[in-house]
mmCIF file of N, CA and C in Angstrom:
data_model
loop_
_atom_site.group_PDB
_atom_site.id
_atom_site.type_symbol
_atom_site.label_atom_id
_atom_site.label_comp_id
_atom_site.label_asym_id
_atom_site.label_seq_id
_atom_site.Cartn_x
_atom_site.Cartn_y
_atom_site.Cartn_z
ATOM 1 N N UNK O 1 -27.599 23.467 51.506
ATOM 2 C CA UNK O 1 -26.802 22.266 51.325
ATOM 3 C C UNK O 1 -26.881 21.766 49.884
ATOM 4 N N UNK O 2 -27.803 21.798 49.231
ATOM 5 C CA UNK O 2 -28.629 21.379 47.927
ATOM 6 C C UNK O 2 -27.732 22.023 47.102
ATOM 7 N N UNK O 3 -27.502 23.159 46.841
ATOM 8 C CA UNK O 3 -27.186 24.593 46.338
ATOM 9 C C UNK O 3 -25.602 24.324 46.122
ATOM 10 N N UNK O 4 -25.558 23.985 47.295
ATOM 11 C CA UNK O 4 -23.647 23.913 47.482
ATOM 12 C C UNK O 4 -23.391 22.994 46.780
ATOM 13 N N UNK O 5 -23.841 21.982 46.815
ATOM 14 C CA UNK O 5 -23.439 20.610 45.831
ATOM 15 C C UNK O 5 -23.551 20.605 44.850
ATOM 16 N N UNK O 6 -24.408 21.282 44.303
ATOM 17 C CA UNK O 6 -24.964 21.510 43.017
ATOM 18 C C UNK O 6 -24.093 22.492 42.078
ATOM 19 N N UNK O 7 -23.136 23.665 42.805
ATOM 20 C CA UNK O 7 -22.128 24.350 42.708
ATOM 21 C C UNK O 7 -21.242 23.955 42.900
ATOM 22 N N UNK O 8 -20.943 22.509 43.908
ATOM 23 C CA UNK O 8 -19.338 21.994 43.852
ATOM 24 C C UNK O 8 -19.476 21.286 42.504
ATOM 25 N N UNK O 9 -20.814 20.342 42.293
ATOM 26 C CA UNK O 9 -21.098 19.371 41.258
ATOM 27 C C UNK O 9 -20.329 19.952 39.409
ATOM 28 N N UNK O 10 -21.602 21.372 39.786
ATOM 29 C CA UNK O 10 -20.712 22.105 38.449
ATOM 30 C C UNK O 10 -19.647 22.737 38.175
ATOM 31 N N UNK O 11 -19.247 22.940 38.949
ATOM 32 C CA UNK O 11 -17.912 23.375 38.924
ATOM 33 C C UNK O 11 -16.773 22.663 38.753
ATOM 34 N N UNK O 12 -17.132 21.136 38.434
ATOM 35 C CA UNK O 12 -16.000 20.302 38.851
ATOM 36 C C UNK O 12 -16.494 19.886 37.006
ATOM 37 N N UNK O 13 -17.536 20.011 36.890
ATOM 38 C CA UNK O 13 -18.051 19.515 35.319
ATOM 39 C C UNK O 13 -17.171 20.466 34.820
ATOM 40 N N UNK O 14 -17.387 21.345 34.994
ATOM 41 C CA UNK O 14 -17.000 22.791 34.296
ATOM 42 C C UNK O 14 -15.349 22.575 33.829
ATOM 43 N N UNK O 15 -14.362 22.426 34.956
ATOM 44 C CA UNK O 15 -13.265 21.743 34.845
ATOM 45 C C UNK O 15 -13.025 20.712 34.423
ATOM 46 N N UNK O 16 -13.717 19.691 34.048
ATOM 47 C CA UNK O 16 -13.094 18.220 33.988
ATOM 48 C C UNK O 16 -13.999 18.089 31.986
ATOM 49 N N UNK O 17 -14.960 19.004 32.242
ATOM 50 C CA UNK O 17 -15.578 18.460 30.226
ATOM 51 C C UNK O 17 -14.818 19.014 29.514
ATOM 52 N N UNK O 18 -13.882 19.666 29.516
ATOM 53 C CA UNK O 18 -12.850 20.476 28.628
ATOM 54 C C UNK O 18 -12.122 19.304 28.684
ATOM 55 N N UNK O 19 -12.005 18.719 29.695
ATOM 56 C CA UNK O 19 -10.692 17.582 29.406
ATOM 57 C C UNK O 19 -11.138 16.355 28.953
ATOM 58 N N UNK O 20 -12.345 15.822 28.965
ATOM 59 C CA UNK O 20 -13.048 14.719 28.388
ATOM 60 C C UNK O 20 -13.498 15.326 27.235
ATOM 61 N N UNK O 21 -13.305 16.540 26.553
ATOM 62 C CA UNK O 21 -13.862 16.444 25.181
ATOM 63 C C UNK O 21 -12.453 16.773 24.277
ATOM 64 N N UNK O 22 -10.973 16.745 25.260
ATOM 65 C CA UNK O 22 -9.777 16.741 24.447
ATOM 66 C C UNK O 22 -9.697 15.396 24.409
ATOM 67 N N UNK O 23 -9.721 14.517 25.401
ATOM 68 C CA UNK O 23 -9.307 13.223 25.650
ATOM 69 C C UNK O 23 -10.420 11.697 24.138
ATOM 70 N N UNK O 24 -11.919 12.698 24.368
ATOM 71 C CA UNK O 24 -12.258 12.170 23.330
ATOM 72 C C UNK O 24 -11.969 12.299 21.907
ATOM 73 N N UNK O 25 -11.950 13.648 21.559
ATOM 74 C CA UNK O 25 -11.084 13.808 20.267
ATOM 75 C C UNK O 25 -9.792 12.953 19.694
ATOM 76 N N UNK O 26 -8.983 12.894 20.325
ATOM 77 C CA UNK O 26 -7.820 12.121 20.567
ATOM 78 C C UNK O 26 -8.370 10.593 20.121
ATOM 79 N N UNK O 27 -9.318 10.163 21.085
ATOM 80 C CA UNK O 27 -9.339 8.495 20.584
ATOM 81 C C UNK O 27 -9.922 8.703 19.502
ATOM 82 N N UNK O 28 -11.216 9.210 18.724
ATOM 83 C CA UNK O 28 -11.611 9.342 17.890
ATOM 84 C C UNK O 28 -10.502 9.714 16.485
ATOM 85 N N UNK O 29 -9.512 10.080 16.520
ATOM 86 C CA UNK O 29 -8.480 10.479 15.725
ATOM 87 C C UNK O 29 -7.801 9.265 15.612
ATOM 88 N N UNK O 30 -7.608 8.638 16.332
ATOM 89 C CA UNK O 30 -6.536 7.514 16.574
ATOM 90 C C UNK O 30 -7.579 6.218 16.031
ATOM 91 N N UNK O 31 -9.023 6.446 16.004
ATOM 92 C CA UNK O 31 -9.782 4.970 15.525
ATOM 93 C C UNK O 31 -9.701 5.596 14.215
ATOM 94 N N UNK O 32 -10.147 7.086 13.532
ATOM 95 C CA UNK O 32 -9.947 7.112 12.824
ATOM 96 C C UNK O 32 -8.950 6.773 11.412
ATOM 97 N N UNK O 33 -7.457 7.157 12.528
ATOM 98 C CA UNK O 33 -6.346 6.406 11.834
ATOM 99 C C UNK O 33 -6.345 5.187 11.843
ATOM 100 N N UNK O 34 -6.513 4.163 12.275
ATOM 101 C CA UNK O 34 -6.637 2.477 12.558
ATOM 102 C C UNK O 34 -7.369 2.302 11.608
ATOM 103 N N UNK O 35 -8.696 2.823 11.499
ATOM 104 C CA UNK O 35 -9.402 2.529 10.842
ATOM 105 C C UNK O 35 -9.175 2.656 9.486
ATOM 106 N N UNK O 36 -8.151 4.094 8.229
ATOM 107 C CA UNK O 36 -7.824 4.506 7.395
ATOM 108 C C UNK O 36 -6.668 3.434 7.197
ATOM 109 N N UNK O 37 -6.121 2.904 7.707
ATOM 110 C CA UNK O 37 -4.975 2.178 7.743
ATOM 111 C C UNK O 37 -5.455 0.954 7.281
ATOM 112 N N UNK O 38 -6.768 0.267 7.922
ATOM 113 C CA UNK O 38 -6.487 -0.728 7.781
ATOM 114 C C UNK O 38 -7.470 -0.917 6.632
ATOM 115 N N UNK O 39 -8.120 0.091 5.857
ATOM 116 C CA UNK O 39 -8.978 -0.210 4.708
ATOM 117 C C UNK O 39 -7.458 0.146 3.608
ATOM 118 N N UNK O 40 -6.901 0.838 3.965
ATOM 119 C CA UNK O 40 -5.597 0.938 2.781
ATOM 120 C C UNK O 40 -5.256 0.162 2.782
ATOM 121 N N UNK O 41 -4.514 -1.164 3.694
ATOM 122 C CA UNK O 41 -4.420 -2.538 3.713
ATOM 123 C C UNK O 41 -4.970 -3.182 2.750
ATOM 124 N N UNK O 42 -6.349 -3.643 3.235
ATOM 125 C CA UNK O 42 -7.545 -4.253 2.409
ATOM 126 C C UNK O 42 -7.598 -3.798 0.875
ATOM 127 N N UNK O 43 -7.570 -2.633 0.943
ATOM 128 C CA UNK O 43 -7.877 -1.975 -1.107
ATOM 129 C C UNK O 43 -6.430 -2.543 -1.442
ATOM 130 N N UNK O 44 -5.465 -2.653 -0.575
ATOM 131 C CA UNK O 44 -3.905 -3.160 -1.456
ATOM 132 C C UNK O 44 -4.397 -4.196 -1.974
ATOM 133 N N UNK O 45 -5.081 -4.420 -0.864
ATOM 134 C CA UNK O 45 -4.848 -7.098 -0.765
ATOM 135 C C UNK O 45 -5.859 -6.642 -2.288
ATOM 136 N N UNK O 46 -7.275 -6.178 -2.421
ATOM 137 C CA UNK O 46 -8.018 -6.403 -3.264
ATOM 138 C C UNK O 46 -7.985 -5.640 -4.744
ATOM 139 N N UNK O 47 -6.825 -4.948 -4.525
ATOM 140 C CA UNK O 47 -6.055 -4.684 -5.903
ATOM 141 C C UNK O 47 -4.926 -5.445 -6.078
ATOM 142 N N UNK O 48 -4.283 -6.281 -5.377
ATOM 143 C CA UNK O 48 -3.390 -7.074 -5.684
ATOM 144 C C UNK O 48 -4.011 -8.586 -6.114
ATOM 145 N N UNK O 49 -5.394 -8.847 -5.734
ATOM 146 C CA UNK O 49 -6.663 -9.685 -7.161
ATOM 147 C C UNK O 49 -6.731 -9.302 -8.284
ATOM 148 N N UNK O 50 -6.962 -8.155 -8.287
ATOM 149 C CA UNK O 50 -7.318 -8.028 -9.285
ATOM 150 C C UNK O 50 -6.554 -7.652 -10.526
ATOM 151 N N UNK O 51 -5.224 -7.576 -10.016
ATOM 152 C CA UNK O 51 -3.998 -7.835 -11.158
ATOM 153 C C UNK O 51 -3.770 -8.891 -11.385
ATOM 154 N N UNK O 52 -4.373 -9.978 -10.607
ATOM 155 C CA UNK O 52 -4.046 -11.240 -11.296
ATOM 156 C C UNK O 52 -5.454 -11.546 -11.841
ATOM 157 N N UNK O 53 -6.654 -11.007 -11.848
ATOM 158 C CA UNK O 53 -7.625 -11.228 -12.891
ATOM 159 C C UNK O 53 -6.530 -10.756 -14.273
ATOM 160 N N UNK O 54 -6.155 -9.578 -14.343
ATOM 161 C CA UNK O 54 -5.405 -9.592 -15.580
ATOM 162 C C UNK O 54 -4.568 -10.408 -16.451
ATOM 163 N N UNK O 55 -4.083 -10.996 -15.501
ATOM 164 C CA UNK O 55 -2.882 -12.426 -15.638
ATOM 165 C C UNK O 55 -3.755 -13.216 -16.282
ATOM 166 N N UNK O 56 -4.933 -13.036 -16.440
ATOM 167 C CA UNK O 56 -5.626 -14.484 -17.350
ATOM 168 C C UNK O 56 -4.567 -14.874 -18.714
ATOM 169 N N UNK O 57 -4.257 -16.145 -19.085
ATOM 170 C CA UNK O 57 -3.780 -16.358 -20.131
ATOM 171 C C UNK O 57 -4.748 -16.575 -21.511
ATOM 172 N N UNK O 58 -3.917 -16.290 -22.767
ATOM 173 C CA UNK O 58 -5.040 -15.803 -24.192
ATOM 174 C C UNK O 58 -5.799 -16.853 -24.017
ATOM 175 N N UNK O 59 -4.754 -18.381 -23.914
ATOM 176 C CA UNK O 59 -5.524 -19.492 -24.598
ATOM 177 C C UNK O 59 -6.602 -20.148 -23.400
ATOM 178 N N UNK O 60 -7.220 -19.338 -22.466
ATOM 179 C CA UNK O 60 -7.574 -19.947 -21.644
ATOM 180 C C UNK O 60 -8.863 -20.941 -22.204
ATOM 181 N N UNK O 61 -9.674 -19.991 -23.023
ATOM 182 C CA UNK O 61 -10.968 -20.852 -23.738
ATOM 183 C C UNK O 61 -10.689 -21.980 -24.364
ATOM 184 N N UNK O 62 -9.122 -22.541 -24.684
ATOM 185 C CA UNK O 62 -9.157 -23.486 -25.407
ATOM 186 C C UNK O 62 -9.331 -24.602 -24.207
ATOM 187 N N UNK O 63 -9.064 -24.485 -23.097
ATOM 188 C CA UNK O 63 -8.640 -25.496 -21.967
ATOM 189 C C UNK O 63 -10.132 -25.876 -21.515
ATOM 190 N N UNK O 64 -11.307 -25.438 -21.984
ATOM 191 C CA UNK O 64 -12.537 -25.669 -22.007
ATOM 192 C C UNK O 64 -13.366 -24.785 -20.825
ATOM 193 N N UNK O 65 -12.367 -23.637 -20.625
ATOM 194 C CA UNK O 65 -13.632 -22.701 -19.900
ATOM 195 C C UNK O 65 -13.100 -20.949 -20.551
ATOM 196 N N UNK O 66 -14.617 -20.836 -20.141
ATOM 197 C CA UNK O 66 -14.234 -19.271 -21.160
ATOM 198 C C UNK O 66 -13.512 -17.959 -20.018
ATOM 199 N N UNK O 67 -13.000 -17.276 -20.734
ATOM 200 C CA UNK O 67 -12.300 -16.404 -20.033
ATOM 201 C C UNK O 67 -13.396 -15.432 -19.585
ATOM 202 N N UNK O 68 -14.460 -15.407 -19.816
ATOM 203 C CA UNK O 68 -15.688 -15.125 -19.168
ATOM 204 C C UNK O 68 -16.167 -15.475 -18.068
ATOM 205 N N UNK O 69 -16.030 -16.624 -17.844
ATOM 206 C CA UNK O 69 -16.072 -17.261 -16.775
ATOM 207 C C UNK O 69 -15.909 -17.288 -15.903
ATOM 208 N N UNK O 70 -14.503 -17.510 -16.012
ATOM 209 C CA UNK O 70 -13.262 -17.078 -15.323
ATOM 210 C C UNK O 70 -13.315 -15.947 -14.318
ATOM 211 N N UNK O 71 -13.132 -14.923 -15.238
ATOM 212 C CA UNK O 71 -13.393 -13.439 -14.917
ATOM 213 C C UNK O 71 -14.686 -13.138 -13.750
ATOM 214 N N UNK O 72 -15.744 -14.011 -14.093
ATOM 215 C CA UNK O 72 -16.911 -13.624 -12.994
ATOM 216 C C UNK O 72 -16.803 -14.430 -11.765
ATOM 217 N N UNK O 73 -16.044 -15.483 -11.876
ATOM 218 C CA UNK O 73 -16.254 -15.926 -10.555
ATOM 219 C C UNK O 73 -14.872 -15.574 -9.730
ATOM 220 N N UNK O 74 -13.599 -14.898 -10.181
ATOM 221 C CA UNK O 74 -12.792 -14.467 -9.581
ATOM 222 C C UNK O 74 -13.130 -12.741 -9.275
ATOM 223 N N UNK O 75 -14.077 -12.043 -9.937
ATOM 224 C CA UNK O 75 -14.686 -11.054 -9.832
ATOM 225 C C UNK O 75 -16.055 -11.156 -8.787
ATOM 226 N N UNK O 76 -16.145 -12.111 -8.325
ATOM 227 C CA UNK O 76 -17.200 -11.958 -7.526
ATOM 228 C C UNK O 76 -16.539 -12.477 -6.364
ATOM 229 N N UNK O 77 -15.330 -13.295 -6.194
ATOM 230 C CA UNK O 77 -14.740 -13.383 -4.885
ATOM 231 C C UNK O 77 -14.095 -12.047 -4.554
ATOM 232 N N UNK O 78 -13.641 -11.061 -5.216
ATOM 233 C CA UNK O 78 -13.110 -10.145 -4.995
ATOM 234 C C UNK O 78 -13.889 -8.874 -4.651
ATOM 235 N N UNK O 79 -15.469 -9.299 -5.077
ATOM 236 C CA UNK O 79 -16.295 -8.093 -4.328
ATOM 237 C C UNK O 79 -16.781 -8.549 -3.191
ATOM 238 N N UNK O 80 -16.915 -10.169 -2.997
ATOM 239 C CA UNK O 80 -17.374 -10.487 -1.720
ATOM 240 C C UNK O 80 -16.360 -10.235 -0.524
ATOM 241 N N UNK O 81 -15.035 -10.264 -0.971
ATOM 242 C CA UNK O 81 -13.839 -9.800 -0.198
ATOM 243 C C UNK O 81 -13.771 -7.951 0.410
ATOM 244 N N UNK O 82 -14.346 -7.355 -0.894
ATOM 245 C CA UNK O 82 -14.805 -5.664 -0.617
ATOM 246 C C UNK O 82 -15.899 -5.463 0.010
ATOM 247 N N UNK O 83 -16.801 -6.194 0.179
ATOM 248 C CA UNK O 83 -18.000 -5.977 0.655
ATOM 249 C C UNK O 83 -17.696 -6.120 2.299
ATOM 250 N N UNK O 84 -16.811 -7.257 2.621
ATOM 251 C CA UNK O 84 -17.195 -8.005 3.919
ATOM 252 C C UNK O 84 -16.104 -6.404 4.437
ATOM 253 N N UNK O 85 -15.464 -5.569 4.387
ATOM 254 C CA UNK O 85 -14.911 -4.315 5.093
ATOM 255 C C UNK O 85 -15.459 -3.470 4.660
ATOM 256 N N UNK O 86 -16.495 -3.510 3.668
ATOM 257 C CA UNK O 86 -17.440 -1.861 3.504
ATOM 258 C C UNK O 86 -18.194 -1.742 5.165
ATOM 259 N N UNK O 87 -18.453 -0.333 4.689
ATOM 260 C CA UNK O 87 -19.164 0.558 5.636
ATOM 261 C C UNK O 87 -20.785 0.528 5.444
ATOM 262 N N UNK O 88 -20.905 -0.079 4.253
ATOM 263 C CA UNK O 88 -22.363 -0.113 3.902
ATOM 264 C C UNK O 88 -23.629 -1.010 4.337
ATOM 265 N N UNK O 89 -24.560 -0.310 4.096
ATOM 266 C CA UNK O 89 -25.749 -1.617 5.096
ATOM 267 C C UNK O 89 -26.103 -2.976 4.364
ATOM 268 N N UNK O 90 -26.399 -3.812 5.008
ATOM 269 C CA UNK O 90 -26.720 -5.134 4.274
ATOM 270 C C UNK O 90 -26.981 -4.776 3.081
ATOM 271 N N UNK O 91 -28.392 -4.242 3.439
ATOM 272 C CA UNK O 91 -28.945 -4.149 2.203
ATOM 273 C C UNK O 91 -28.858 -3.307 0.722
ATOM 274 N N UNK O 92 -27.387 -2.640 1.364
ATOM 275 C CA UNK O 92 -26.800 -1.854 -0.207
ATOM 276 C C UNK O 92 -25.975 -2.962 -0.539
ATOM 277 N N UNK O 93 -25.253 -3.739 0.346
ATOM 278 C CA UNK O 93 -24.694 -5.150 -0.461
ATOM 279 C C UNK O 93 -25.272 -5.975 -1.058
ATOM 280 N N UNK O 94 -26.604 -6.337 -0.541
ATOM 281 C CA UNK O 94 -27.137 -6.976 -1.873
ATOM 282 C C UNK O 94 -27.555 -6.356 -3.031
ATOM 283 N N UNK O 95 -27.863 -4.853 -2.876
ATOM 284 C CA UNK O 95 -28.288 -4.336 -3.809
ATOM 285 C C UNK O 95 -26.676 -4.320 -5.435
ATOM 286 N N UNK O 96 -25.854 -4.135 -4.759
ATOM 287 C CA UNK O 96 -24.171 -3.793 -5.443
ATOM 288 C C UNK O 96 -24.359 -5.444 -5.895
ATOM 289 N N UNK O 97 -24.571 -6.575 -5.293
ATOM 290 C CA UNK O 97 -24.433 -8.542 -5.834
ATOM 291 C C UNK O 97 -25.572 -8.172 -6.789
ATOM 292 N N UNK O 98 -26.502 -7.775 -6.637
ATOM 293 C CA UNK O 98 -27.553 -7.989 -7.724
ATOM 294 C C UNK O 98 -27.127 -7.662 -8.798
ATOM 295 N N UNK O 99 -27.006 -6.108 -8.793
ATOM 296 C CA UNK O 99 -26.680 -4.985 -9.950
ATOM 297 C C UNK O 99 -25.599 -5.456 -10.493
ATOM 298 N N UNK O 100 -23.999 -5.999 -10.058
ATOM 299 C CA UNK O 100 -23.136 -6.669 -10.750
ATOM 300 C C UNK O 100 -23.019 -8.303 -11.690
ATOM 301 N N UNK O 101 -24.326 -9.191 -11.065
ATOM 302 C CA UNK O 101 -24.830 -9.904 -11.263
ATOM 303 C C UNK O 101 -25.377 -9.788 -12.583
ATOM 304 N N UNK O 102 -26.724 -9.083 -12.609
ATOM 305 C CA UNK O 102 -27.043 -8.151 -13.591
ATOM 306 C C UNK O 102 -26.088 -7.683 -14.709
ATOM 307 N N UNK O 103 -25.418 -7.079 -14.763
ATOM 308 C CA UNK O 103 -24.617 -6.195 -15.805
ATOM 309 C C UNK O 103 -23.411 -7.584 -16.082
ATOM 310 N N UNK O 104 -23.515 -8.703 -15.658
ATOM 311 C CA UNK O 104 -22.335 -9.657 -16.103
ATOM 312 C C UNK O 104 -23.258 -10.640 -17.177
ATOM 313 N N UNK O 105 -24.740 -10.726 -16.376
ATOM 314 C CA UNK O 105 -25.367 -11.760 -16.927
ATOM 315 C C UNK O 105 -25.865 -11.108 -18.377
ATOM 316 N N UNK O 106 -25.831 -9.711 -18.457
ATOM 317 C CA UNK O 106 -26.619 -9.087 -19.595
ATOM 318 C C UNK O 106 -25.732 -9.226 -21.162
ATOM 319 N N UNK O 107 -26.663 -9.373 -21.898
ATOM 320 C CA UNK O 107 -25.860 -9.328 -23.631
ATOM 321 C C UNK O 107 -25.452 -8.163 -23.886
ATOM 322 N N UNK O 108 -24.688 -8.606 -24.350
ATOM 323 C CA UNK O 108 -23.583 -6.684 -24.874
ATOM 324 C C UNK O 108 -24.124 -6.829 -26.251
ATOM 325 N N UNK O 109 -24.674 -5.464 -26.404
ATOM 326 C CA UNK O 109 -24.874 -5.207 -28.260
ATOM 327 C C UNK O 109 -23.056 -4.917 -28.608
ATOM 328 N N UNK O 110 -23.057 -5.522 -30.111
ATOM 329 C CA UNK O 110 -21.744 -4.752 -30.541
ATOM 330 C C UNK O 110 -22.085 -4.124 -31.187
#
């Protein structure tokens, strides 16, 4: 009795995992696409910032803030905007806020 079930059991696996490992492929393809789609979205929106970081006007330093300024705190909404759809772990996001932090706060030799 044991035997028999155990042979109807696999036999029915046998038939039916070929079709649960097409059926999974399939969704996995389809999150994949959702997923490719909707970070192409996102890199549009966060390249369409960052053409208007370009838009800074010359005389902005005269209006009493520096185009330095400027630049870092519209540059840091725009990585906090990249960060919040990365794939990456917390803790490489803070590591990427530090390191950009870093390299803004540092003196440039000329």
């Amino acid at each position: 009795m044991a035997k028999n079930n155990y042979e109807a059991l696999n036999s029915q696996l046998l038939d039916d995992l070929p079709k649960l490992c097409d059926l999974s492929v399939e969704i996995l393809y389809d999150c994949i696409r959702c997923f490719l789609k909707a970070k192409k979205n996102f890199i549009g929106r966060i390249a369409m910032h960052m053409f208007s970081l370009m838009d800074l006007p010359l005389l902005l330093g005269s209006q009493g803030t520096s185009i330095l300024e400027t630049f870092q705190v519209k540059h840091t909404l725009v990585m906090d905007d990249l960060c919040r759809l990365s794939i990456l772990h917390k803790q490489m996001q803070s590591c990427i806020k530090t390191d950009t932090l870093k390299r803004n706060s540092s003196p440039r030799g000329s």
